Tab-separated table of C-alpha atoms in Angstrom:
chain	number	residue	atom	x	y	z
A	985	UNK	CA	0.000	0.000	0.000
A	986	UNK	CA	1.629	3.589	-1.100
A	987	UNK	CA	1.859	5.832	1.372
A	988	UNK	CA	-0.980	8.004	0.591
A	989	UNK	CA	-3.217	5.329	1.322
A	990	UNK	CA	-1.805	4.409	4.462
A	991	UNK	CA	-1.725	7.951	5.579
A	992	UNK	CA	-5.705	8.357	4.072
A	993	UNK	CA	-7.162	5.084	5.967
A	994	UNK	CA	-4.778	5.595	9.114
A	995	UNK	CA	-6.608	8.897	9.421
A	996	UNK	CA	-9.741	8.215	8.250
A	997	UNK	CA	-10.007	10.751	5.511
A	998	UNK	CA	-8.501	13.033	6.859
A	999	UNK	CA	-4.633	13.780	6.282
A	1000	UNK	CA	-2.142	15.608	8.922
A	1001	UNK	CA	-0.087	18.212	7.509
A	1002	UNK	CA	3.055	19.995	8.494
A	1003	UNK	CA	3.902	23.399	8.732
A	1004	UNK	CA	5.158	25.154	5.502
A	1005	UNK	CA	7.459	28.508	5.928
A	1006	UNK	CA	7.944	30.654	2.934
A	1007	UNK	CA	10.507	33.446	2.787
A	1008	UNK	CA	10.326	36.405	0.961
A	1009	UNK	CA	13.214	38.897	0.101
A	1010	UNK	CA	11.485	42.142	-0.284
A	1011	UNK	CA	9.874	41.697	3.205
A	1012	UNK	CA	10.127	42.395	6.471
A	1013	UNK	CA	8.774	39.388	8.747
A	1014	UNK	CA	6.039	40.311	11.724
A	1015	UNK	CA	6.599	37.830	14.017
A	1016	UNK	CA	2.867	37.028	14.789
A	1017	UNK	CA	2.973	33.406	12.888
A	1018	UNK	CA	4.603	31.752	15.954
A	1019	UNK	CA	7.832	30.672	14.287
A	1020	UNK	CA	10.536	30.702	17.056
A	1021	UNK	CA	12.157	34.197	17.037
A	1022	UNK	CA	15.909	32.570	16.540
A	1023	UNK	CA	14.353	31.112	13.183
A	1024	UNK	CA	12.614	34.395	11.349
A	1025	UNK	CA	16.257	34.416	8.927
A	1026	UNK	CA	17.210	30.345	9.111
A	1027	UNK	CA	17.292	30.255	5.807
A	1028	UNK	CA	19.900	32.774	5.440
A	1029	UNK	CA	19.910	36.815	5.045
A	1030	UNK	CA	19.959	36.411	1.225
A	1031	UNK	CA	16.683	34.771	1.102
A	1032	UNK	CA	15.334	37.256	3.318
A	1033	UNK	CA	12.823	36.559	6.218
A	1034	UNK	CA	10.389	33.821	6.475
A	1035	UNK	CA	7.000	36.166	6.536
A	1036	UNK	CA	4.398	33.577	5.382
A	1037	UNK	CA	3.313	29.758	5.993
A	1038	UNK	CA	1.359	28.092	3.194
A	1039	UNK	CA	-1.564	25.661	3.865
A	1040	UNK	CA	-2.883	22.942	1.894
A	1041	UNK	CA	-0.362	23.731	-1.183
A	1042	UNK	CA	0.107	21.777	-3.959
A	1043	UNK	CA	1.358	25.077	-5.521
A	1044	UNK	CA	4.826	25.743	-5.465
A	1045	UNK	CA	6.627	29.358	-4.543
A	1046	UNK	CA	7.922	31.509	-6.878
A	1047	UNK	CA	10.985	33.248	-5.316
A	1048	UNK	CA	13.603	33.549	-7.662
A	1049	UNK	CA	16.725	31.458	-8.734
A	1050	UNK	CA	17.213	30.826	-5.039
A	1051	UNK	CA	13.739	29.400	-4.230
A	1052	UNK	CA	14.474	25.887	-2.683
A	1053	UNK	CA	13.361	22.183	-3.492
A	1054	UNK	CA	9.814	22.301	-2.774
A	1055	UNK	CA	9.196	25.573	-1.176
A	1056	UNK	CA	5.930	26.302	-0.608
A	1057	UNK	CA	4.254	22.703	-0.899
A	1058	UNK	CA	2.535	21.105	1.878
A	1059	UNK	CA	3.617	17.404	3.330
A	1060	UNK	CA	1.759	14.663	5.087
A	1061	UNK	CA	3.289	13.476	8.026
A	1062	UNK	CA	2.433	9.655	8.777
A	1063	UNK	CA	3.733	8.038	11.613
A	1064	UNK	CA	3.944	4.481	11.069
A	1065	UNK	CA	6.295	1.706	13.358
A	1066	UNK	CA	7.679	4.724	15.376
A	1067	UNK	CA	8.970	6.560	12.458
A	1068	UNK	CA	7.456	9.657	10.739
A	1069	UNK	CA	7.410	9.526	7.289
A	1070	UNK	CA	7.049	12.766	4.796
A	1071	UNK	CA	5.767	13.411	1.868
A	1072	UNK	CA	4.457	16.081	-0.732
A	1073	UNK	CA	0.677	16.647	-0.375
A	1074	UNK	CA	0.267	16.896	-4.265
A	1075	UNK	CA	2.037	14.014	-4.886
A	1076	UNK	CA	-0.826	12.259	-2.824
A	1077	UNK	CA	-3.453	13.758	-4.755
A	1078	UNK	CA	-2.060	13.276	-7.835
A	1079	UNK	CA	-2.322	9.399	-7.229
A	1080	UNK	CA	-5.659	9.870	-5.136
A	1081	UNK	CA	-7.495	12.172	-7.241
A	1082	UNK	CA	-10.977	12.227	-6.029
A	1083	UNK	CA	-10.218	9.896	-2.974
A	1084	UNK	CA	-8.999	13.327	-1.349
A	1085	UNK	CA	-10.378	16.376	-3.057
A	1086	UNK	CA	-13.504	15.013	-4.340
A	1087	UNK	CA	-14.779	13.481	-7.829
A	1088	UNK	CA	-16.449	17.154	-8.294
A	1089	UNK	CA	-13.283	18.834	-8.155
A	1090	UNK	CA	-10.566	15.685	-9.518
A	1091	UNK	CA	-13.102	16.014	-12.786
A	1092	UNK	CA	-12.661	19.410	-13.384
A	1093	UNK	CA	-9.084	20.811	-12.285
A	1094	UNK	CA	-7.484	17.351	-12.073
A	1095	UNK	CA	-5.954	19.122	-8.672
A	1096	UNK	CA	-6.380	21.000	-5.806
A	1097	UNK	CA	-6.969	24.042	-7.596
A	1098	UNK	CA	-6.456	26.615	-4.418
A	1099	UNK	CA	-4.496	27.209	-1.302
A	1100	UNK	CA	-4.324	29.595	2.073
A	1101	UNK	CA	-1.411	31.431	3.920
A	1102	UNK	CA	-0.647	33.035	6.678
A	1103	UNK	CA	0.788	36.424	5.479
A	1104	UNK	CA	2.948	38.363	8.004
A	1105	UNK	CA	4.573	41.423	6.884
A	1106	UNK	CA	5.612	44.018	9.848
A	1107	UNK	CA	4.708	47.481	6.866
A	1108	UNK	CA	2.909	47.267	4.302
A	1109	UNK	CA	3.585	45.258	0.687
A	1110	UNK	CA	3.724	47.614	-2.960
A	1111	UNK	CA	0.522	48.483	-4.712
A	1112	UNK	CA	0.721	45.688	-7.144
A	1113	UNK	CA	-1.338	43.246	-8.757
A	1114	UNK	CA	-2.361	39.761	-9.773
A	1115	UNK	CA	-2.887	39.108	-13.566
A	1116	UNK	CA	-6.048	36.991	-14.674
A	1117	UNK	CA	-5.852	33.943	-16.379
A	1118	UNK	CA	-5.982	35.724	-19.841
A	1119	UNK	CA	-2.612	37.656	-18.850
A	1120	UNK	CA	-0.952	34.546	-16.980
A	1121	UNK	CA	-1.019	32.597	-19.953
A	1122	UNK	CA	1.960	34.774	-21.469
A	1123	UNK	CA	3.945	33.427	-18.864
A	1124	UNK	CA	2.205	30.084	-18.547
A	1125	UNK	CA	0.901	30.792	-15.253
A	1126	UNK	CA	-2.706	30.844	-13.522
A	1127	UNK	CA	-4.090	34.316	-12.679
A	1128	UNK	CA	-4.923	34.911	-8.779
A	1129	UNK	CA	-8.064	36.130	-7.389
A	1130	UNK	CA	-7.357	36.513	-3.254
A	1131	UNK	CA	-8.997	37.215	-0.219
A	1132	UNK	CA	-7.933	38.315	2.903
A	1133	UNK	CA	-9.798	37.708	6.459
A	1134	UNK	CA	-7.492	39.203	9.486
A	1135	UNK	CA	-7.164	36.683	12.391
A	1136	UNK	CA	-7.984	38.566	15.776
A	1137	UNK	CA	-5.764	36.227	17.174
A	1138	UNK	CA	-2.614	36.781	15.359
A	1139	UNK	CA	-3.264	40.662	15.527
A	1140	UNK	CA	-2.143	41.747	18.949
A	1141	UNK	CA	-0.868	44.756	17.322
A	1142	UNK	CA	-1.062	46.062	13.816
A	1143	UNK	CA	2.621	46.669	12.671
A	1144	UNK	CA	3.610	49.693	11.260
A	1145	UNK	CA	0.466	50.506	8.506
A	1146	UNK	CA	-2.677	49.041	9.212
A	1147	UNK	CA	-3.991	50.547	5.925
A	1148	UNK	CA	-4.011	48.614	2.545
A	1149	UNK	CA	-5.179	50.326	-0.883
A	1150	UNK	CA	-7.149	48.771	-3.154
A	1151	UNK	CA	-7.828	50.220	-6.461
A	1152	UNK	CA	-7.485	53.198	-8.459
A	1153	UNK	CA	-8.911	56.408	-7.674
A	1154	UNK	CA	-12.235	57.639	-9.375
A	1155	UNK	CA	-11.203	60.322	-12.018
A	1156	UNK	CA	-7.306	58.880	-12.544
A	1157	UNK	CA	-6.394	58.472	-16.112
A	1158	UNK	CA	-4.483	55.296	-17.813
A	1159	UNK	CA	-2.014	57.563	-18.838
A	1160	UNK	CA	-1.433	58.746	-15.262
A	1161	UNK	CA	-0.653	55.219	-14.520
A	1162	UNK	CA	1.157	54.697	-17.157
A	1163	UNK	CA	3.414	57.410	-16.442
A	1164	UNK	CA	4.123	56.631	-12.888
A	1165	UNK	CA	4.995	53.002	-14.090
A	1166	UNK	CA	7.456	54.597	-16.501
A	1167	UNK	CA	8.812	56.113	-13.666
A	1168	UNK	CA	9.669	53.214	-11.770
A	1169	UNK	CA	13.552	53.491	-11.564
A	1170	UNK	CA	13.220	57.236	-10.624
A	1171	UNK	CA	12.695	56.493	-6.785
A	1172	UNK	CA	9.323	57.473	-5.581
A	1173	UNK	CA	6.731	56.941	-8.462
A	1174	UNK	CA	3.776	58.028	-6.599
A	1175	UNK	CA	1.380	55.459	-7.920
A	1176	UNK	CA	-0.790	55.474	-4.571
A	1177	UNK	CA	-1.582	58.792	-5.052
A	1178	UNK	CA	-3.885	57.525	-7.314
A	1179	UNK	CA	-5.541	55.052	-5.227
A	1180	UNK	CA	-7.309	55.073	-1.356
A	1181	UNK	CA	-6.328	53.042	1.819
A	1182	UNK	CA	-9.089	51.952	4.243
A	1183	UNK	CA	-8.550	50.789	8.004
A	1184	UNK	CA	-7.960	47.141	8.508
A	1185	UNK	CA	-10.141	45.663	11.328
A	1186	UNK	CA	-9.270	42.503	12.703
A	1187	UNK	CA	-12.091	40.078	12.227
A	1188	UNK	CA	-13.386	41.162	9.078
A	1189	UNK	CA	-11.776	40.932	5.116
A	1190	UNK	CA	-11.485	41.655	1.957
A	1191	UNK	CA	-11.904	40.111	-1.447
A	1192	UNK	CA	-9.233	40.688	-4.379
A	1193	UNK	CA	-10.232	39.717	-7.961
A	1194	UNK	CA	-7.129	39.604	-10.493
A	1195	UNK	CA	-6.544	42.784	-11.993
A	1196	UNK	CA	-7.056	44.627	-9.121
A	1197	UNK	CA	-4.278	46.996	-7.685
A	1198	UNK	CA	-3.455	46.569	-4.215
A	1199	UNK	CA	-1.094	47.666	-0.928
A	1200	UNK	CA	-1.659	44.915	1.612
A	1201	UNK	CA	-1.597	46.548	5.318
A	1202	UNK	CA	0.644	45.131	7.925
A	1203	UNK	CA	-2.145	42.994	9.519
A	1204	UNK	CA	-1.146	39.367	9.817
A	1205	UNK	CA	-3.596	37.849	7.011
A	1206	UNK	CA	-5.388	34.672	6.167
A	1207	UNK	CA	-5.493	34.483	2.522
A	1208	UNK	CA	-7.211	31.859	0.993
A	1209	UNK	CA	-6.282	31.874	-2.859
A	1210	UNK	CA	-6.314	30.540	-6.302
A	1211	UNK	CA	-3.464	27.862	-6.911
A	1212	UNK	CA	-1.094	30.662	-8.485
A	1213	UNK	CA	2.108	32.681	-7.276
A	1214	UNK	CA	2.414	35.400	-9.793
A	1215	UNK	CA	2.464	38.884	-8.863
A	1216	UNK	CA	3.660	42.230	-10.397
A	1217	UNK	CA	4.944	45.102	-8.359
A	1218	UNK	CA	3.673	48.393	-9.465
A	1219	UNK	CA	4.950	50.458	-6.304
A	1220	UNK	CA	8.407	51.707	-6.705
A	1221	UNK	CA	8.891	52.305	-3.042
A	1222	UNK	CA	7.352	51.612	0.072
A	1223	UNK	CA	8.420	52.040	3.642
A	1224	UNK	CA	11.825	53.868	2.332
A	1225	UNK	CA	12.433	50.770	0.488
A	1226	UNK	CA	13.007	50.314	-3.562
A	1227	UNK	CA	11.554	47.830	-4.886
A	1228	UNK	CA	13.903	46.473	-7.496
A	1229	UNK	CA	13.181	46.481	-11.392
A	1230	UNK	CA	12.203	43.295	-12.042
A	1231	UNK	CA	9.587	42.454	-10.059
A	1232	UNK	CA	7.664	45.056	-12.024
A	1233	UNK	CA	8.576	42.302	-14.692
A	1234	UNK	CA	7.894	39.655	-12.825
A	1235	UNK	CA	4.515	38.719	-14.902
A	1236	UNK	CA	6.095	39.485	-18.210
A	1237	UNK	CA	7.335	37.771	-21.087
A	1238	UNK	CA	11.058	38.181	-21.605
A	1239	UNK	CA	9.990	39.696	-24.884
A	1240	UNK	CA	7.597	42.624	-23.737
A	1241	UNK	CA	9.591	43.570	-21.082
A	1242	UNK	CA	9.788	47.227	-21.231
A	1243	UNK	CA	6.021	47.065	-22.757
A	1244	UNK	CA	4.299	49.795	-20.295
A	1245	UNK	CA	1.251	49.380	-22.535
A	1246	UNK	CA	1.023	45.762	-21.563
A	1247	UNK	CA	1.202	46.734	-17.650
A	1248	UNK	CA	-1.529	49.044	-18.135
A	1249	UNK	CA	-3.511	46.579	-20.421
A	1250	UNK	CA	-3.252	44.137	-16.813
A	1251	UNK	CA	-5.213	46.334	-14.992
A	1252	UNK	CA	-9.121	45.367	-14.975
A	1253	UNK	CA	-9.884	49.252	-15.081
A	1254	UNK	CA	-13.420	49.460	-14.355
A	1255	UNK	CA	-13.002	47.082	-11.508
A	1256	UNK	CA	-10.451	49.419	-10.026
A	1257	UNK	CA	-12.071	53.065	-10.392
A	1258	UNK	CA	-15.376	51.314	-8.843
A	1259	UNK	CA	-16.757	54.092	-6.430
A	1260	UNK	CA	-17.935	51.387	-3.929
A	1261	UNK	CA	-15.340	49.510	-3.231
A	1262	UNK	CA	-16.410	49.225	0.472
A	1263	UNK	CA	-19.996	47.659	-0.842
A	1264	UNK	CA	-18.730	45.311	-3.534
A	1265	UNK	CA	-14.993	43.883	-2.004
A	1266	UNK	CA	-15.569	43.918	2.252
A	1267	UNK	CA	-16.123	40.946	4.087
A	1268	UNK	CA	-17.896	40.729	7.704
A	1269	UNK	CA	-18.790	37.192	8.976
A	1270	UNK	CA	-21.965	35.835	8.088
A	1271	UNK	CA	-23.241	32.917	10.315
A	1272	UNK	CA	-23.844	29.782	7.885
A	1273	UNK	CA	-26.804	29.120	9.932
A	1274	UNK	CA	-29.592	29.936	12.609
A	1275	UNK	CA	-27.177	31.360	15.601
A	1276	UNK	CA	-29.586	30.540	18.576
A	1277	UNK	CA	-29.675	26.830	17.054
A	1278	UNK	CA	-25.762	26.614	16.596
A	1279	UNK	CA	-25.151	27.972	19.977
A	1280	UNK	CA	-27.653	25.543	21.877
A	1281	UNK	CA	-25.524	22.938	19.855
A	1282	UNK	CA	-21.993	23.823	21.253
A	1283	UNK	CA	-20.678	26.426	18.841
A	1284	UNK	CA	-20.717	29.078	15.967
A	1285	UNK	CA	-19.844	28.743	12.130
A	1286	UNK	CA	-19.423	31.920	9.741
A	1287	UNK	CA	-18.549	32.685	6.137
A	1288	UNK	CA	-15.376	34.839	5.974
A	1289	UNK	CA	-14.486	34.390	2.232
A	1290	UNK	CA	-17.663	34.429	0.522
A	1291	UNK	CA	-17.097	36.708	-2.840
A	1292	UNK	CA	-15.182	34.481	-5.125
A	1293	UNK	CA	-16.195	31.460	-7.075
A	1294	UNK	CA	-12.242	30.188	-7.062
A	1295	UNK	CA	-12.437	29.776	-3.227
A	1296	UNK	CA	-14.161	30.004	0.307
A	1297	UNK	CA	-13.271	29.833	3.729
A	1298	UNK	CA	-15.200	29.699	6.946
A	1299	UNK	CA	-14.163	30.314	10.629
A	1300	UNK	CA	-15.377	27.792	13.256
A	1301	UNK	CA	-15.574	27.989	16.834
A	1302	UNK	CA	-16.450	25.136	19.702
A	1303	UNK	CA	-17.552	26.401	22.634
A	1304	UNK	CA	-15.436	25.080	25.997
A	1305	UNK	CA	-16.254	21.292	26.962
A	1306	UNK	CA	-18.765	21.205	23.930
A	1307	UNK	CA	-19.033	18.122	21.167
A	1308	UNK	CA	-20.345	18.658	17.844
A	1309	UNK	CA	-20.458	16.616	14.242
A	1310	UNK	CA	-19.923	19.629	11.636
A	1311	UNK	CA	-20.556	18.557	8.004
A	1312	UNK	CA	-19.222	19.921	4.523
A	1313	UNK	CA	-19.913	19.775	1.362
A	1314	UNK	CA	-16.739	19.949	0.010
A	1315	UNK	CA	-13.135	19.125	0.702
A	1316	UNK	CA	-11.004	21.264	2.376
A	1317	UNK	CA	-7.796	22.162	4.624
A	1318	UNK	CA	-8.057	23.598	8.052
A	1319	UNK	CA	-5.520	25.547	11.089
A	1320	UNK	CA	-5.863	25.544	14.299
A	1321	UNK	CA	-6.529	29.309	15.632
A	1322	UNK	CA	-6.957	28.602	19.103
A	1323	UNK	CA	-7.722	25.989	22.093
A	1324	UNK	CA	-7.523	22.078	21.939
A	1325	UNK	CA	-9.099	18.768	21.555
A	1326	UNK	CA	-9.965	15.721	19.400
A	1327	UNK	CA	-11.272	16.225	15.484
A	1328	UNK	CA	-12.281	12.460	14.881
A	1329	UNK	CA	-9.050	10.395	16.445
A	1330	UNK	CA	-6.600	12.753	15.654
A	1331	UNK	CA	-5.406	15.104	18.654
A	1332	UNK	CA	-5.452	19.162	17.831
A	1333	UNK	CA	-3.917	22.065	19.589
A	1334	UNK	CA	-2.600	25.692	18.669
A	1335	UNK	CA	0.597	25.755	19.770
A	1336	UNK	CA	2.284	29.228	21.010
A	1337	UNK	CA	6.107	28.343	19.607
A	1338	UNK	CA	7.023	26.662	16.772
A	1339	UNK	CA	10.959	25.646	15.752
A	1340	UNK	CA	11.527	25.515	11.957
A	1341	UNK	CA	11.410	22.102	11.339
A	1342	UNK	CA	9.460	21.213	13.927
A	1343	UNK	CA	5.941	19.132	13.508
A	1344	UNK	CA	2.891	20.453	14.862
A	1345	UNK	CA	-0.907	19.133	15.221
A	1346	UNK	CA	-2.551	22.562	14.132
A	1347	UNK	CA	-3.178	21.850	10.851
A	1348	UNK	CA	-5.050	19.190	8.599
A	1349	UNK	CA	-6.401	18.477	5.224
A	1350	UNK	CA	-10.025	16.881	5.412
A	1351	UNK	CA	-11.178	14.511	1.758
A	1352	UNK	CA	-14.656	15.096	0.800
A	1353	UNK	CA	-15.963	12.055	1.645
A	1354	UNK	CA	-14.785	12.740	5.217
A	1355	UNK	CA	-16.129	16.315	5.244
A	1356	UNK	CA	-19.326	15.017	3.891
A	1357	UNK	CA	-19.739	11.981	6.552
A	1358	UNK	CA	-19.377	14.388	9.273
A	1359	UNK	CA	-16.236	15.506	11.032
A	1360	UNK	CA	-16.946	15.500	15.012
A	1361	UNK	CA	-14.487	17.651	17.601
A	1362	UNK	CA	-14.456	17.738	20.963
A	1363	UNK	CA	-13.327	20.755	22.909
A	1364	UNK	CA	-11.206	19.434	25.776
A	1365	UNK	CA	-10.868	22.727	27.384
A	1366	UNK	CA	-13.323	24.017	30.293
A	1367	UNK	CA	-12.436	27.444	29.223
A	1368	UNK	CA	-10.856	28.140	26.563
A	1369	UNK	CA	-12.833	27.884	22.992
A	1370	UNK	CA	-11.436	25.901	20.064
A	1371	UNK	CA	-11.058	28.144	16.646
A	1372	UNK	CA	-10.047	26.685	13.266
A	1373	UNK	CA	-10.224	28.635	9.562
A	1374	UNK	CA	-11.289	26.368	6.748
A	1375	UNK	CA	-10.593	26.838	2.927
A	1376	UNK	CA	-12.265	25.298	0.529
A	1377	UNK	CA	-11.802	25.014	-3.203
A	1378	UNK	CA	-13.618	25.936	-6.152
A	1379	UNK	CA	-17.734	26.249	-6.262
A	1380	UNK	CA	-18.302	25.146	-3.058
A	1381	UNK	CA	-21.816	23.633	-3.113
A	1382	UNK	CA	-22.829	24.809	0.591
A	1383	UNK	CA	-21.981	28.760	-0.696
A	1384	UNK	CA	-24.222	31.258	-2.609
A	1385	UNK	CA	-21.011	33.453	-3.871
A	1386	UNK	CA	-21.694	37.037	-2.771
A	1387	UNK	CA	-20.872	39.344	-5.995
């Protein structure tokens, strides 16, 4: 029996996963994911600090010629005759298929088609922007629509902006943009000028389609996204930094580099200079269900990422000492945000410190046939609540998308 099946019927459908820490050059780390503070820069100073930890990824990182051998992919730990044995989550699905993600989604994408983060970034990142599928395709990428839901747990202070802008200014020109992207190597090109930043609030979100300019805050984030790493950096510099040349290239083909048109042309315009941006991209929680009938049962379920076809996500809570069977739909990945206790036979817990390296019991991957049988956790705490964040691919079936 491979080891995807052992790991699949040892767990009963649903798979144990181990943390995944992804560095990133241009930032600056926040310390609020937990990593051990000795191990922000273990990977060296050249490949900057480690400011984000993937979930549920069968997409691999795209950091440069440096990026290591499977950065940014999840692994199954499965512990077997004393020994734990590791291996690459999308190498499990690839021979599993449906077994894991569900015939609905195996049909259609052939993979997991999505993935989460933790995002951690002490200022704030560039304006800059995700390309759709139509503009990924020069560079044989996927586009990335994202959302972002702000963990009250891992914001016990804000970092240096709290602010991200999103969009483009009601009024602003293409040729205004145009010419601050020309001006990219002069220092400062002033390209939020043209754009507005709104107060982050722990405990509530936003949703990013591709095409859409933004300047993520310095809130730690939850970011469920599409199964894509490609970015372009439109902000020549931000917190007295410079961002350097080519990752305003970094979408490009090597043969329109220097094609400003083509940067402009990646902009969904009339989805940026929308007036209501507050209206049509905010997220506040919305309880799946009746509230007085989940509290009597033992705890509370909300929608946080509810705009996007490409993606979902819910936050879950079990009150102290409580028991509950919570079903799904759909397939999807989950981390622990706070307490502990028992989800079917495995053991989970949120723990404070984390070593690079180092396993944990935080964070799980749940098949569809699991999620649809019924997934029941126990709070073992008289106190203290259990909190876990969900994602969840592609059309889930149990979501009416918001748009």
């Amino acid at each position: 029996m491979s080891l995807a099946k052992k790991a699949l019927e040892q767990g009963e459908g649903i798979l144990r996963l181990t943390p995944t820490w992804v560095p990133r050059s241009f930032c600056v780390p926040g310390r609020r994911i937990k990593l051990h503070p000795d191990d922000y820069y273990c990977l060296g100073g050249e490949r900057g600090g480690i400011d984000e930890r993937w979930f549920s990824s069968t997409t691999p990182a795209q950091n440069g010629p440096l990026t290591s051998k499977n950065e940014g992919l999840s692994h199954i730990a499965l512990e077997e005759g004393g020994k734990t044995e590791l291996f690459l989550l999308k190498d499990a699905i690839d021979e599993l298929g449906g077994e894991i993600v569900g015939g609905r989604l195996w049909d259609k994408y052939k993979s997991w088609p999505m993935y989460s983060k933790f995002f951690d970034n002490m200022g704030p990142l560039p304006h800059h922007i995700h390309p759709s599928d139509e503009f990924g395709k020069l560079t044989g990428q996927n586009g990335k629509p994202e959302a972002y839901y702000y963990p009250p747990q891992l914001n016990n202070h804000g970092g240096d902006f709290p602010y991200t802008f999103f969009g483009i200014a009601p009024g602003t020109t293409k040729e205004q943009i145009k010419e601050c992207l020309m001006n990219f190597n002069k220092g400062d090109n002033k390209i939020t000028n043209y754009s507005q930043a709104f107060r982050l609030q722990p405990g509530t979100g936003w949703d990013v389609p591709p095409g859409m300019l933004h300047a993520p805050g310095s809130l730690c984030t939850y970011e469920p996204q599409k199964a894509s790493d490609i970015f372009a950096m439109y902000q020549s510099l931000v917190n007295e930094a410079i961002i350097p040349d080519e990752l305003l290239w970094n979408a490009t083909p090597k043969d329109r580099v220097g094609d400003y048109d083509l940067l402009v042309e990646m902009i969904d315009w009339e989805l940026n200079v929308n007036p209501n941006l507050l209206e049509t991209r905010y997220m506040e929680p919305i309880p799946v269900g009746n509230e007085e009938e989940m509290h009597a049962a033992g705890y509370h379920d909300s929608w946080i990422c509810y705009r996007s076809h490409d993606y979902s996500a819910k936050e879950l809570t079990i009150y102290p000492g409580q028991t509950v069977s919570i079903k799904d739909s759909a397939a999807y990945g989950m981390i622990m945000m706070q307490g502990y206790g028992k989800m079917n036979d495995w053991d989970i817990e949120t723990p404070a410190l984390i070593r690079f390296g180092q396993l944990t019991h935080d964070e799980y991957f749940v098949s569809e046939k699991a999620a649809q049988a019924g997934v029941k956790i126990t709070n073992l705490s008289k106190t203290d609540p259990i909190v876990m964040l969900k994602h969840f691919g592609p059309d889930n079936p149990d979501l009416k998308v918001w748009e």
